[in-house]
Amino acid sequence: MDIPWWRDAVVYEIYVRSFADASGDGVGDLTGVRRRLPYLRELGVDAIWLTPFYPSPMADGGYDVADYRGVDPLFGTLDDFESLVTDAHEHGLRVLVDIVPNHSSAEHPWFRAALRGEGRDRYIFRDTTNNWQSTFGGSAWTQVPDGQYYLHLFAPGQPDFNWRNPEVHAEFLDILRFWLDRGVDGFRIDVAMGLYKAEGLPDVSDQSFMSDSPVWGRPEVHGVYRDWRRLLDTYPGERMAVGEVWTDSSEDLARYVRPDELQQSFNFAWLQAPWSPTAFKQVIDDTLATVPFATWVLSNHDVVRHRTRYDADDPGTGLARARAALLTMLALPGSAYLYQGEELGLPEVTDLPDEARQDPVFFQSGGALPGRDGCRVPIPWTVDAPSHGFSPGGVEPWLPQPATFAELSVEKQEGDAESTLEFYRRALACRRDLVKRIPYTLEWLESPEGALFFSRGSLTCAVNCGLGPVRLPEHDEVLLSSGPLRRDLLPPDTAVWLRRDS
Ligand code: NOJ
């Protein structure tokens, strides 16, 4: 079988609002992304995933889509998008776009019509509510002036579609065609385990992502992805889809990754695992045993950056662990998803002033939760403030960058062999060369306490999560390490790639 491009791909998530601003309004845009394509090529990723850039009132950073076939003026024009796709392809980068099928914006023409009483069956309107909560806090129901309520599993500005209405199916197939015709290589599907809700909308005692939930992962959703897969397969060039699927088991996750459904699903178990060899091993074993095409992810625009997560457990270790976790992840069979800024070792920005915050999580929790703005702070490209090269001239970015971003900027790290950026570049270049030669399977090697050793053909990866140094496994050459080695010892919070000729 020919290996599809996405099987081992490294995909780089671009949170468009925060990547690069070309227009000078303090918000990132598509032309900003286009100008930075050489940076991404040099970084060594295979594809980019663009978060939503569609017309939107931005009640949830663009995950509230008012027009699925356009570009918000904040981010550019459809021509800008087409130029970006053309240039990305010329740079050898594939392009995935985000598709948001669980809900639209309250400003979508269908919802505006529904408020006027037309076509309410495209959404979920009821005379009475149930006890479901919005993921962002508060009730999942909002009342409209005539007394009915509509369901929104996220912000009130994000009404949930009624996928029991065939019109919704036809509309989304058409939206997919629209972007496929513009050359996109695939889709990241937002809340892919949402869409259908249990008939009768029963009350729940627990709204977490678990098997048999009335809220998430209803079996009917698989029919949608079978239809989408059929459509993808009519296009040339291995177009694909990756689902944002939150589940509590790898078996549930695997239900989305089937020969006639999605090619991939995000595997959040890796991101949720603590810094522990047993936890890592269990996630790897579960995933490889159940999911035919694995993915790995440490950070994205919804979670605390992994450098800061690791630091919270053991202050001072965050960056070393983040680098070691990355090297371990890149050695695993499957595809890896990176989040912009992790290659700079950016931490979560935890001290944003309240008045700068924009995430609905902050507002819907009445300020009790900080929300996700801390991982969405614009990228520092250069040393100099005010925007560290994010925006042209003296424009302030939409979220303030902390002074520490100067030291973490691309300009500062480029050419410094010790920097996290140069480490990512070396790791991605080495991986690109290796994946062609090593098997998709993984073999565990005997590991000392606190450490995890495994091999894939001639590649051996060792990560030390323990408190003291461990002896390196047998090898012929050290290919790369996430931090300094001490002769043949692997220090704590460090990972290494070794070549071993059998
Ligand atoms: C998941 C997205 O990644 C997140 O940013 C968004 O708030 C929710 N889905 C709702 O669309």
mmCIF file with all atom_site columns, N, CA and C in Angstrom, residues 121-182:
data_model
loop_
_atom_site.group_PDB
_atom_site.id
_atom_site.type_symbol
_atom_site.label_atom_id
_atom_site.label_alt_id
_atom_site.label_comp_id
_atom_site.label_asym_id
_atom_site.label_entity_id
_atom_site.label_seq_id
_atom_site.pdbx_PDB_ins_code
_atom_site.Cartn_x
_atom_site.Cartn_y
_atom_site.Cartn_z
_atom_site.occupancy
_atom_site.B_iso_or_equiv
_atom_site.pdbx_formal_charge
_atom_site.auth_seq_id
_atom_site.auth_comp_id
_atom_site.auth_asym_id
_atom_site.auth_atom_id
_atom_site.pdbx_PDB_model_num
ATOM 1   N N  . ASP A 1 121 ? -36.259 24.500 12.492 1.00 0.00 ? 121 ASP A N  1
ATOM 2   C CA . ASP A 1 121 ? -35.857 23.098 12.598 1.00 0.00 ? 121 ASP A CA 1
ATOM 3   C C  . ASP A 1 121 ? -34.397 22.872 12.182 1.00 0.00 ? 121 ASP A C  1
ATOM 4   N N  . ARG A 1 122 ? -33.735 23.917 11.698 1.00 0.00 ? 122 ARG A N  1
ATOM 5   C CA . ARG A 1 122 ? -32.304 23.761 11.408 1.00 0.00 ? 122 ARG A CA 1
ATOM 6   C C  . ARG A 1 122 ? -31.473 23.863 12.693 1.00 0.00 ? 122 ARG A C  1
ATOM 7   N N  . TYR A 1 123 ? -32.100 24.336 13.754 1.00 0.00 ? 123 TYR A N  1
ATOM 8   C CA . TYR A 1 123 ? -31.431 24.446 15.061 1.00 0.00 ? 123 TYR A CA 1
ATOM 9   C C  . TYR A 1 123 ? -32.257 23.652 16.071 1.00 0.00 ? 123 TYR A C  1
ATOM 10  N N  . ILE A 1 124 ? -31.902 23.756 17.341 1.00 0.00 ? 124 ILE A N  1
ATOM 11  C CA . ILE A 1 124 ? -32.606 22.962 18.357 1.00 0.00 ? 124 ILE A CA 1
ATOM 12  C C  . ILE A 1 124 ? -33.378 23.921 19.263 1.00 0.00 ? 124 ILE A C  1
ATOM 13  N N  . PHE A 1 125 ? -34.597 24.163 18.875 1.00 0.00 ? 125 PHE A N  1
ATOM 14  C CA . PHE A 1 125 ? -35.491 25.036 19.660 1.00 0.00 ? 125 PHE A CA 1
ATOM 15  C C  . PHE A 1 125 ? -36.462 24.169 20.442 1.00 0.00 ? 125 PHE A C  1
ATOM 16  N N  . ARG A 1 126 ? -36.743 24.541 21.687 1.00 0.00 ? 126 ARG A N  1
ATOM 17  C CA . ARG A 1 126 ? -37.698 23.802 22.514 1.00 0.00 ? 126 ARG A CA 1
ATOM 18  C C  . ARG A 1 126 ? -38.488 24.795 23.370 1.00 0.00 ? 126 ARG A C  1
ATOM 19  N N  . ASP A 1 127 ? -39.671 24.310 23.837 1.00 0.00 ? 127 ASP A N  1
ATOM 20  C CA . ASP A 1 127 ? -40.480 25.168 24.717 1.00 0.00 ? 127 ASP A CA 1
ATOM 21  C C  . ASP A 1 127 ? -39.941 25.158 26.141 1.00 0.00 ? 127 ASP A C  1
ATOM 22  N N  . THR A 1 128 ? -39.286 24.021 26.489 1.00 0.00 ? 128 THR A N  1
ATOM 23  C CA . THR A 1 128 ? -38.722 23.939 27.846 1.00 0.00 ? 128 THR A CA 1
ATOM 24  C C  . THR A 1 128 ? -37.266 23.482 27.739 1.00 0.00 ? 128 THR A C  1
ATOM 25  N N  . THR A 1 129 ? -36.510 23.693 28.788 1.00 0.00 ? 129 THR A N  1
ATOM 26  C CA . THR A 1 129 ? -35.084 23.355 28.751 1.00 0.00 ? 129 THR A CA 1
ATOM 27  C C  . THR A 1 129 ? -34.834 22.030 29.467 1.00 0.00 ? 129 THR A C  1
ATOM 28  N N  . ASN A 1 130 ? -33.616 21.535 29.386 1.00 0.00 ? 130 ASN A N  1
ATOM 29  C CA . ASN A 1 130 ? -33.173 20.436 30.252 1.00 0.00 ? 130 ASN A CA 1
ATOM 30  C C  . ASN A 1 130 ? -32.003 20.964 31.095 1.00 0.00 ? 130 ASN A C  1
ATOM 31  N N  . ASN A 1 131 ? -31.271 20.068 31.739 1.00 0.00 ? 131 ASN A N  1
ATOM 32  C CA . ASN A 1 131 ? -30.232 20.563 32.664 1.00 0.00 ? 131 ASN A CA 1
ATOM 33  C C  . ASN A 1 131 ? -28.842 20.660 32.022 1.00 0.00 ? 131 ASN A C  1
ATOM 34  N N  . TRP A 1 132 ? -28.779 20.639 30.685 1.00 0.00 ? 132 TRP A N  1
ATOM 35  C CA . TRP A 1 132 ? -27.466 20.669 30.056 1.00 0.00 ? 132 TRP A CA 1
ATOM 36  C C  . TRP A 1 132 ? -26.805 22.028 30.266 1.00 0.00 ? 132 TRP A C  1
ATOM 37  N N  . GLN A 1 133 ? -25.474 21.933 30.456 1.00 0.00 ? 133 GLN A N  1
ATOM 38  C CA . GLN A 1 133 ? -24.682 23.143 30.698 1.00 0.00 ? 133 GLN A CA 1
ATOM 39  C C  . GLN A 1 133 ? -23.857 23.496 29.464 1.00 0.00 ? 133 GLN A C  1
ATOM 40  N N  . SER A 1 134 ? -23.617 24.773 29.274 1.00 0.00 ? 134 SER A N  1
ATOM 41  C CA . SER A 1 134 ? -22.678 25.194 28.238 1.00 0.00 ? 134 SER A CA 1
ATOM 42  C C  . SER A 1 134 ? -21.268 24.789 28.676 1.00 0.00 ? 134 SER A C  1
ATOM 43  N N  . THR A 1 135 ? -20.480 24.322 27.719 1.00 0.00 ? 135 THR A N  1
ATOM 44  C CA . THR A 1 135 ? -19.090 23.953 28.017 1.00 0.00 ? 135 THR A CA 1
ATOM 45  C C  . THR A 1 135 ? -18.321 25.134 28.605 1.00 0.00 ? 135 THR A C  1
ATOM 46  N N  . PHE A 1 136 ? -18.761 26.338 28.264 1.00 0.00 ? 136 PHE A N  1
ATOM 47  C CA . PHE A 1 136 ? -18.072 27.545 28.745 1.00 0.00 ? 136 PHE A CA 1
ATOM 48  C C  . PHE A 1 136 ? -18.636 28.050 30.076 1.00 0.00 ? 136 PHE A C  1
ATOM 49  N N  . GLY A 1 137 ? -19.703 27.400 30.572 1.00 0.00 ? 137 GLY A N  1
ATOM 50  C CA . GLY A 1 137 ? -20.292 27.829 31.849 1.00 0.00 ? 137 GLY A CA 1
ATOM 51  C C  . GLY A 1 137 ? -21.716 28.328 31.674 1.00 0.00 ? 137 GLY A C  1
ATOM 52  N N  . GLY A 1 138 ? -22.572 28.057 32.667 1.00 0.00 ? 138 GLY A N  1
ATOM 53  C CA . GLY A 1 138 ? -23.971 28.492 32.619 1.00 0.00 ? 138 GLY A CA 1
ATOM 54  C C  . GLY A 1 138 ? -24.830 27.515 31.831 1.00 0.00 ? 138 GLY A C  1
ATOM 55  N N  . SER A 1 139 ? -26.130 27.819 31.743 1.00 0.00 ? 139 SER A N  1
ATOM 56  C CA . SER A 1 139 ? -27.054 26.924 31.051 1.00 0.00 ? 139 SER A CA 1
ATOM 57  C C  . SER A 1 139 ? -26.727 26.863 29.561 1.00 0.00 ? 139 SER A C  1
ATOM 58  N N  . ALA A 1 140 ? -27.049 25.720 28.953 1.00 0.00 ? 140 ALA A N  1
ATOM 59  C CA . ALA A 1 140 ? -26.840 25.567 27.510 1.00 0.00 ? 140 ALA A CA 1
ATOM 60  C C  . ALA A 1 140 ? -28.046 26.092 26.724 1.00 0.00 ? 140 ALA A C  1
ATOM 61  N N  . TRP A 1 141 ? -28.966 26.767 27.401 1.00 0.00 ? 141 TRP A N  1
ATOM 62  C CA . TRP A 1 141 ? -30.183 27.241 26.740 1.00 0.00 ? 141 TRP A CA 1
ATOM 63  C C  . TRP A 1 141 ? -30.319 28.754 26.882 1.00 0.00 ? 141 TRP A C  1
ATOM 64  N N  . THR A 1 142 ? -30.745 29.380 25.812 1.00 0.00 ? 142 THR A N  1
ATOM 65  C CA . THR A 1 142 ? -31.046 30.812 25.878 1.00 0.00 ? 142 THR A CA 1
ATOM 66  C C  . THR A 1 142 ? -32.448 31.022 25.317 1.00 0.00 ? 142 THR A C  1
ATOM 67  N N  . GLN A 1 143 ? -33.201 31.869 26.017 1.00 0.00 ? 143 GLN A N  1
ATOM 68  C CA . GLN A 1 143 ? -34.593 32.098 25.612 1.00 0.00 ? 143 GLN A CA 1
ATOM 69  C C  . GLN A 1 143 ? -34.662 33.204 24.560 1.00 0.00 ? 143 GLN A C  1
ATOM 70  N N  . VAL A 1 144 ? -35.557 33.030 23.586 1.00 0.00 ? 144 VAL A N  1
ATOM 71  C CA . VAL A 1 144 ? -35.750 34.067 22.570 1.00 0.00 ? 144 VAL A CA 1
ATOM 72  C C  . VAL A 1 144 ? -37.054 34.808 22.881 1.00 0.00 ? 144 VAL A C  1
ATOM 73  N N  . PRO A 1 145 ? -37.272 35.992 22.270 1.00 0.00 ? 145 PRO A N  1
ATOM 74  C CA . PRO A 1 145 ? -38.399 36.817 22.708 1.00 0.00 ? 145 PRO A CA 1
ATOM 75  C C  . PRO A 1 145 ? -39.760 36.124 22.704 1.00 0.00 ? 145 PRO A C  1
ATOM 76  N N  . ASP A 1 146 ? -40.005 35.148 21.783 1.00 0.00 ? 146 ASP A N  1
ATOM 77  C CA . ASP A 1 146 ? -41.337 34.515 21.786 1.00 0.00 ? 146 ASP A CA 1
ATOM 78  C C  . ASP A 1 146 ? -41.465 33.405 22.833 1.00 0.00 ? 146 ASP A C  1
ATOM 79  N N  . GLY A 1 147 ? -40.432 33.230 23.672 1.00 0.00 ? 147 GLY A N  1
ATOM 80  C CA . GLY A 1 147 ? -40.570 32.295 24.788 1.00 0.00 ? 147 GLY A CA 1
ATOM 81  C C  . GLY A 1 147 ? -39.836 30.980 24.597 1.00 0.00 ? 147 GLY A C  1
ATOM 82  N N  . GLN A 1 148 ? -39.555 30.599 23.334 1.00 0.00 ? 148 GLN A N  1
ATOM 83  C CA . GLN A 1 148 ? -38.814 29.334 23.133 1.00 0.00 ? 148 GLN A CA 1
ATOM 84  C C  . GLN A 1 148 ? -37.356 29.505 23.554 1.00 0.00 ? 148 GLN A C  1
ATOM 85  N N  . TYR A 1 149 ? -36.680 28.359 23.700 1.00 0.00 ? 149 TYR A N  1
ATOM 86  C CA . TYR A 1 149 ? -35.256 28.356 24.046 1.00 0.00 ? 149 TYR A CA 1
ATOM 87  C C  . TYR A 1 149 ? -34.493 27.668 22.914 1.00 0.00 ? 149 TYR A C  1
ATOM 88  N N  . TYR A 1 150 ? -33.255 28.079 22.697 1.00 0.00 ? 150 TYR A N  1
ATOM 89  C CA . TYR A 1 150 ? -32.408 27.320 21.764 1.00 0.00 ? 150 TYR A CA 1
ATOM 90  C C  . TYR A 1 150 ? -31.205 26.772 22.509 1.00 0.00 ? 150 TYR A C  1
ATOM 91  N N  . LEU A 1 151 ? -30.707 25.639 21.987 1.00 0.00 ? 151 LEU A N  1
ATOM 92  C CA . LEU A 1 151 ? -29.568 24.953 22.626 1.00 0.00 ? 151 LEU A CA 1
ATOM 93  C C  . LEU A 1 151 ? -28.251 25.487 22.074 1.00 0.00 ? 151 LEU A C  1
ATOM 94  N N  . HIS A 1 152 ? -27.317 25.728 22.975 1.00 0.00 ? 152 HIS A N  1
ATOM 95  C CA . HIS A 1 152 ? -25.942 26.075 22.570 1.00 0.00 ? 152 HIS A CA 1
ATOM 96  C C  . HIS A 1 152 ? -24.991 25.399 23.537 1.00 0.00 ? 152 HIS A C  1
ATOM 97  N N  . LEU A 1 153 ? -24.262 24.407 23.054 1.00 0.00 ? 153 LEU A N  1
ATOM 98  C CA . LEU A 1 153 ? -23.329 23.698 23.946 1.00 0.00 ? 153 LEU A CA 1
ATOM 99  C C  . LEU A 1 153 ? -22.110 24.552 24.261 1.00 0.00 ? 153 LEU A C  1
ATOM 100 N N  . PHE A 1 154 ? -21.973 25.693 23.541 1.00 0.00 ? 154 PHE A N  1
ATOM 101 C CA . PHE A 1 154 ? -20.860 26.613 23.827 1.00 0.00 ? 154 PHE A CA 1
ATOM 102 C C  . PHE A 1 154 ? -21.470 27.977 24.171 1.00 0.00 ? 154 PHE A C  1
ATOM 103 N N  . ALA A 1 155 ? -21.023 29.063 23.538 1.00 0.00 ? 155 ALA A N  1
ATOM 104 C CA . ALA A 1 155 ? -21.528 30.394 23.910 1.00 0.00 ? 155 ALA A CA 1
ATOM 105 C C  . ALA A 1 155 ? -22.955 30.601 23.384 1.00 0.00 ? 155 ALA A C  1
ATOM 106 N N  . PRO A 1 156 ? -23.717 31.521 23.975 1.00 0.00 ? 156 PRO A N  1
ATOM 107 C CA . PRO A 1 156 ? -25.057 31.810 23.439 1.00 0.00 ? 156 PRO A CA 1
ATOM 108 C C  . PRO A 1 156 ? -24.995 32.243 21.969 1.00 0.00 ? 156 PRO A C  1
ATOM 109 N N  . GLY A 1 157 ? -23.863 32.799 21.567 1.00 0.00 ? 157 GLY A N  1
ATOM 110 C CA . GLY A 1 157 ? -23.689 33.202 20.155 1.00 0.00 ? 157 GLY A CA 1
ATOM 111 C C  . GLY A 1 157 ? -23.341 32.045 19.246 1.00 0.00 ? 157 GLY A C  1
ATOM 112 N N  . GLN A 1 158 ? -23.444 30.804 19.736 1.00 0.00 ? 158 GLN A N  1
ATOM 113 C CA . GLN A 1 158 ? -23.104 29.607 18.940 1.00 0.00 ? 158 GLN A CA 1
ATOM 114 C C  . GLN A 1 158 ? -24.247 28.583 19.001 1.00 0.00 ? 158 GLN A C  1
ATOM 115 N N  . PRO A 1 159 ? -25.390 28.875 18.365 1.00 0.00 ? 159 PRO A N  1
ATOM 116 C CA . PRO A 1 159 ? -26.510 27.920 18.415 1.00 0.00 ? 159 PRO A CA 1
ATOM 117 C C  . PRO A 1 159 ? -26.167 26.587 17.738 1.00 0.00 ? 159 PRO A C  1
ATOM 118 N N  . ASP A 1 160 ? -26.537 25.479 18.382 1.00 0.00 ? 160 ASP A N  1
ATOM 119 C CA . ASP A 1 160 ? -26.257 24.140 17.822 1.00 0.00 ? 160 ASP A CA 1
ATOM 120 C C  . ASP A 1 160 ? -27.202 23.842 16.656 1.00 0.00 ? 160 ASP A C  1
ATOM 121 N N  . PHE A 1 161 ? -26.619 23.290 15.592 1.00 0.00 ? 161 PHE A N  1
ATOM 122 C CA . PHE A 1 161 ? -27.438 22.839 14.464 1.00 0.00 ? 161 PHE A CA 1
ATOM 123 C C  . PHE A 1 161 ? -28.233 21.600 14.858 1.00 0.00 ? 161 PHE A C  1
ATOM 124 N N  . ASN A 1 162 ? -29.328 21.374 14.150 1.00 0.00 ? 162 ASN A N  1
ATOM 125 C CA . ASN A 1 162 ? -30.100 20.142 14.292 1.00 0.00 ? 162 ASN A CA 1
ATOM 126 C C  . ASN A 1 162 ? -29.709 19.195 13.161 1.00 0.00 ? 162 ASN A C  1
ATOM 127 N N  . TRP A 1 163 ? -28.835 18.252 13.465 1.00 0.00 ? 163 TRP A N  1
ATOM 128 C CA . TRP A 1 163 ? -28.353 17.339 12.420 1.00 0.00 ? 163 TRP A CA 1
ATOM 129 C C  . TRP A 1 163 ? -29.388 16.278 12.054 1.00 0.00 ? 163 TRP A C  1
ATOM 130 N N  . ARG A 1 164 ? -30.548 16.303 12.692 1.00 0.00 ? 164 ARG A N  1
ATOM 131 C CA . ARG A 1 164 ? -31.617 15.395 12.260 1.00 0.00 ? 164 ARG A CA 1
ATOM 132 C C  . ARG A 1 164 ? -32.378 15.997 11.078 1.00 0.00 ? 164 ARG A C  1
ATOM 133 N N  . ASN A 1 165 ? -31.978 17.198 10.687 1.00 0.00 ? 165 ASN A N  1
ATOM 134 C CA . ASN A 1 165 ? -32.596 17.865 9.542  1.00 0.00 ? 165 ASN A CA 1
ATOM 135 C C  . ASN A 1 165 ? -31.684 17.679 8.321  1.00 0.00 ? 165 ASN A C  1
ATOM 136 N N  . PRO A 1 166 ? -32.169 17.004 7.259  1.00 0.00 ? 166 PRO A N  1
ATOM 137 C CA . PRO A 1 166 ? -31.320 16.711 6.093  1.00 0.00 ? 166 PRO A CA 1
ATOM 138 C C  . PRO A 1 166 ? -30.741 17.964 5.423  1.00 0.00 ? 166 PRO A C  1
ATOM 139 N N  . GLU A 1 167 ? -31.423 19.086 5.605  1.00 0.00 ? 167 GLU A N  1
ATOM 140 C CA . GLU A 1 167 ? -30.910 20.326 5.008  1.00 0.00 ? 167 GLU A CA 1
ATOM 141 C C  . GLU A 1 167 ? -29.504 20.659 5.535  1.00 0.00 ? 167 GLU A C  1
ATOM 142 N N  . VAL A 1 168 ? -29.280 20.346 6.808  1.00 0.00 ? 168 VAL A N  1
ATOM 143 C CA . VAL A 1 168 ? -27.971 20.632 7.424  1.00 0.00 ? 168 VAL A CA 1
ATOM 144 C C  . VAL A 1 168 ? -26.895 19.767 6.753  1.00 0.00 ? 168 VAL A C  1
ATOM 145 N N  . HIS A 1 169 ? -27.232 18.508 6.478  1.00 0.00 ? 169 HIS A N  1
ATOM 146 C CA . HIS A 1 169 ? -26.271 17.614 5.801  1.00 0.00 ? 169 HIS A CA 1
ATOM 147 C C  . HIS A 1 169 ? -25.899 18.174 4.437  1.00 0.00 ? 169 HIS A C  1
ATOM 148 N N  . ALA A 1 170 ? -26.909 18.551 3.668  1.00 0.00 ? 170 ALA A N  1
ATOM 149 C CA . ALA A 1 170 ? -26.670 19.024 2.297  1.00 0.00 ? 170 ALA A CA 1
ATOM 150 C C  . ALA A 1 170 ? -25.818 20.296 2.331  1.00 0.00 ? 170 ALA A C  1
ATOM 151 N N  . GLU A 1 171 ? -26.124 21.152 3.274  1.00 0.00 ? 171 GLU A N  1
ATOM 152 C CA . GLU A 1 171 ? -25.391 22.415 3.376  1.00 0.00 ? 171 GLU A CA 1
ATOM 153 C C  . GLU A 1 171 ? -23.904 22.151 3.655  1.00 0.00 ? 171 GLU A C  1
ATOM 154 N N  . PHE A 1 172 ? -23.610 21.262 4.573  1.00 0.00 ? 172 PHE A N  1
ATOM 155 C CA . PHE A 1 172 ? -22.197 21.034 4.921  1.00 0.00 ? 172 PHE A CA 1
ATOM 156 C C  . PHE A 1 172 ? -21.439 20.315 3.808  1.00 0.00 ? 172 PHE A C  1
ATOM 157 N N  . LEU A 1 173 ? -22.134 19.421 3.090  1.00 0.00 ? 173 LEU A N  1
ATOM 158 C CA . LEU A 1 173 ? -21.438 18.790 1.949  1.00 0.00 ? 173 LEU A CA 1
ATOM 159 C C  . LEU A 1 173 ? -21.067 19.859 0.927  1.00 0.00 ? 173 LEU A C  1
ATOM 160 N N  . ASP A 1 174 ? -21.958 20.809 0.773  1.00 0.00 ? 174 ASP A N  1
ATOM 161 C CA . ASP A 1 174 ? -21.689 21.887 -0.178 1.00 0.00 ? 174 ASP A CA 1
ATOM 162 C C  . ASP A 1 174 ? -20.539 22.782 0.303  1.00 0.00 ? 174 ASP A C  1
ATOM 163 N N  . ILE A 1 175 ? -20.501 23.033 1.606  1.00 0.00 ? 175 ILE A N  1
ATOM 164 C CA . ILE A 1 175 ? -19.411 23.855 2.174  1.00 0.00 ? 175 ILE A CA 1
ATOM 165 C C  . ILE A 1 175 ? -18.065 23.132 1.982  1.00 0.00 ? 175 ILE A C  1
ATOM 166 N N  . LEU A 1 176 ? -18.051 21.839 2.227  1.00 0.00 ? 176 LEU A N  1
ATOM 167 C CA . LEU A 1 176 ? -16.800 21.081 2.036  1.00 0.00 ? 176 LEU A CA 1
ATOM 168 C C  . LEU A 1 176 ? -16.354 21.190 0.579  1.00 0.00 ? 176 LEU A C  1
ATOM 169 N N  . ARG A 1 177 ? -17.314 21.024 -0.331 1.00 0.00 ? 177 ARG A N  1
ATOM 170 C CA . ARG A 1 177 ? -16.975 21.128 -1.769 1.00 0.00 ? 177 ARG A CA 1
ATOM 171 C C  . ARG A 1 177 ? -16.390 22.493 -2.082 1.00 0.00 ? 177 ARG A C  1
ATOM 172 N N  . PHE A 1 178 ? -16.974 23.536 -1.489 1.00 0.00 ? 178 PHE A N  1
ATOM 173 C CA . PHE A 1 178 ? -16.517 24.904 -1.738 1.00 0.00 ? 178 PHE A CA 1
ATOM 174 C C  . PHE A 1 178 ? -15.019 25.019 -1.454 1.00 0.00 ? 178 PHE A C  1
ATOM 175 N N  . TRP A 1 179 ? -14.578 24.496 -0.326 1.00 0.00 ? 179 TRP A N  1
ATOM 176 C CA . TRP A 1 179 ? -13.158 24.636 0.058  1.00 0.00 ? 179 TRP A CA 1
ATOM 177 C C  . TRP A 1 179 ? -12.283 23.626 -0.668 1.00 0.00 ? 179 TRP A C  1
ATOM 178 N N  . LEU A 1 180 ? -12.831 22.418 -0.906 1.00 0.00 ? 180 LEU A N  1
ATOM 179 C CA . LEU A 1 180 ? -12.047 21.439 -1.682 1.00 0.00 ? 180 LEU A CA 1
ATOM 180 C C  . LEU A 1 180 ? -11.783 21.984 -3.087 1.00 0.00 ? 180 LEU A C  1
ATOM 181 N N  . ASP A 1 181 ? -12.775 22.640 -3.665 1.00 0.00 ? 181 ASP A N  1
ATOM 182 C CA . ASP A 1 181 ? -12.596 23.228 -5.002 1.00 0.00 ? 181 ASP A CA 1
ATOM 183 C C  . ASP A 1 181 ? -11.543 24.326 -4.982 1.00 0.00 ? 181 ASP A C  1
ATOM 184 N N  . ARG A 1 182 ? -11.292 24.911 -3.824 1.00 0.00 ? 182 ARG A N  1
ATOM 185 C CA . ARG A 1 182 ? -10.242 25.937 -3.693 1.00 0.00 ? 182 ARG A CA 1
ATOM 186 C C  . ARG A 1 182 ? -8.910  25.339 -3.275 1.00 0.00 ? 182 ARG A C  1
#
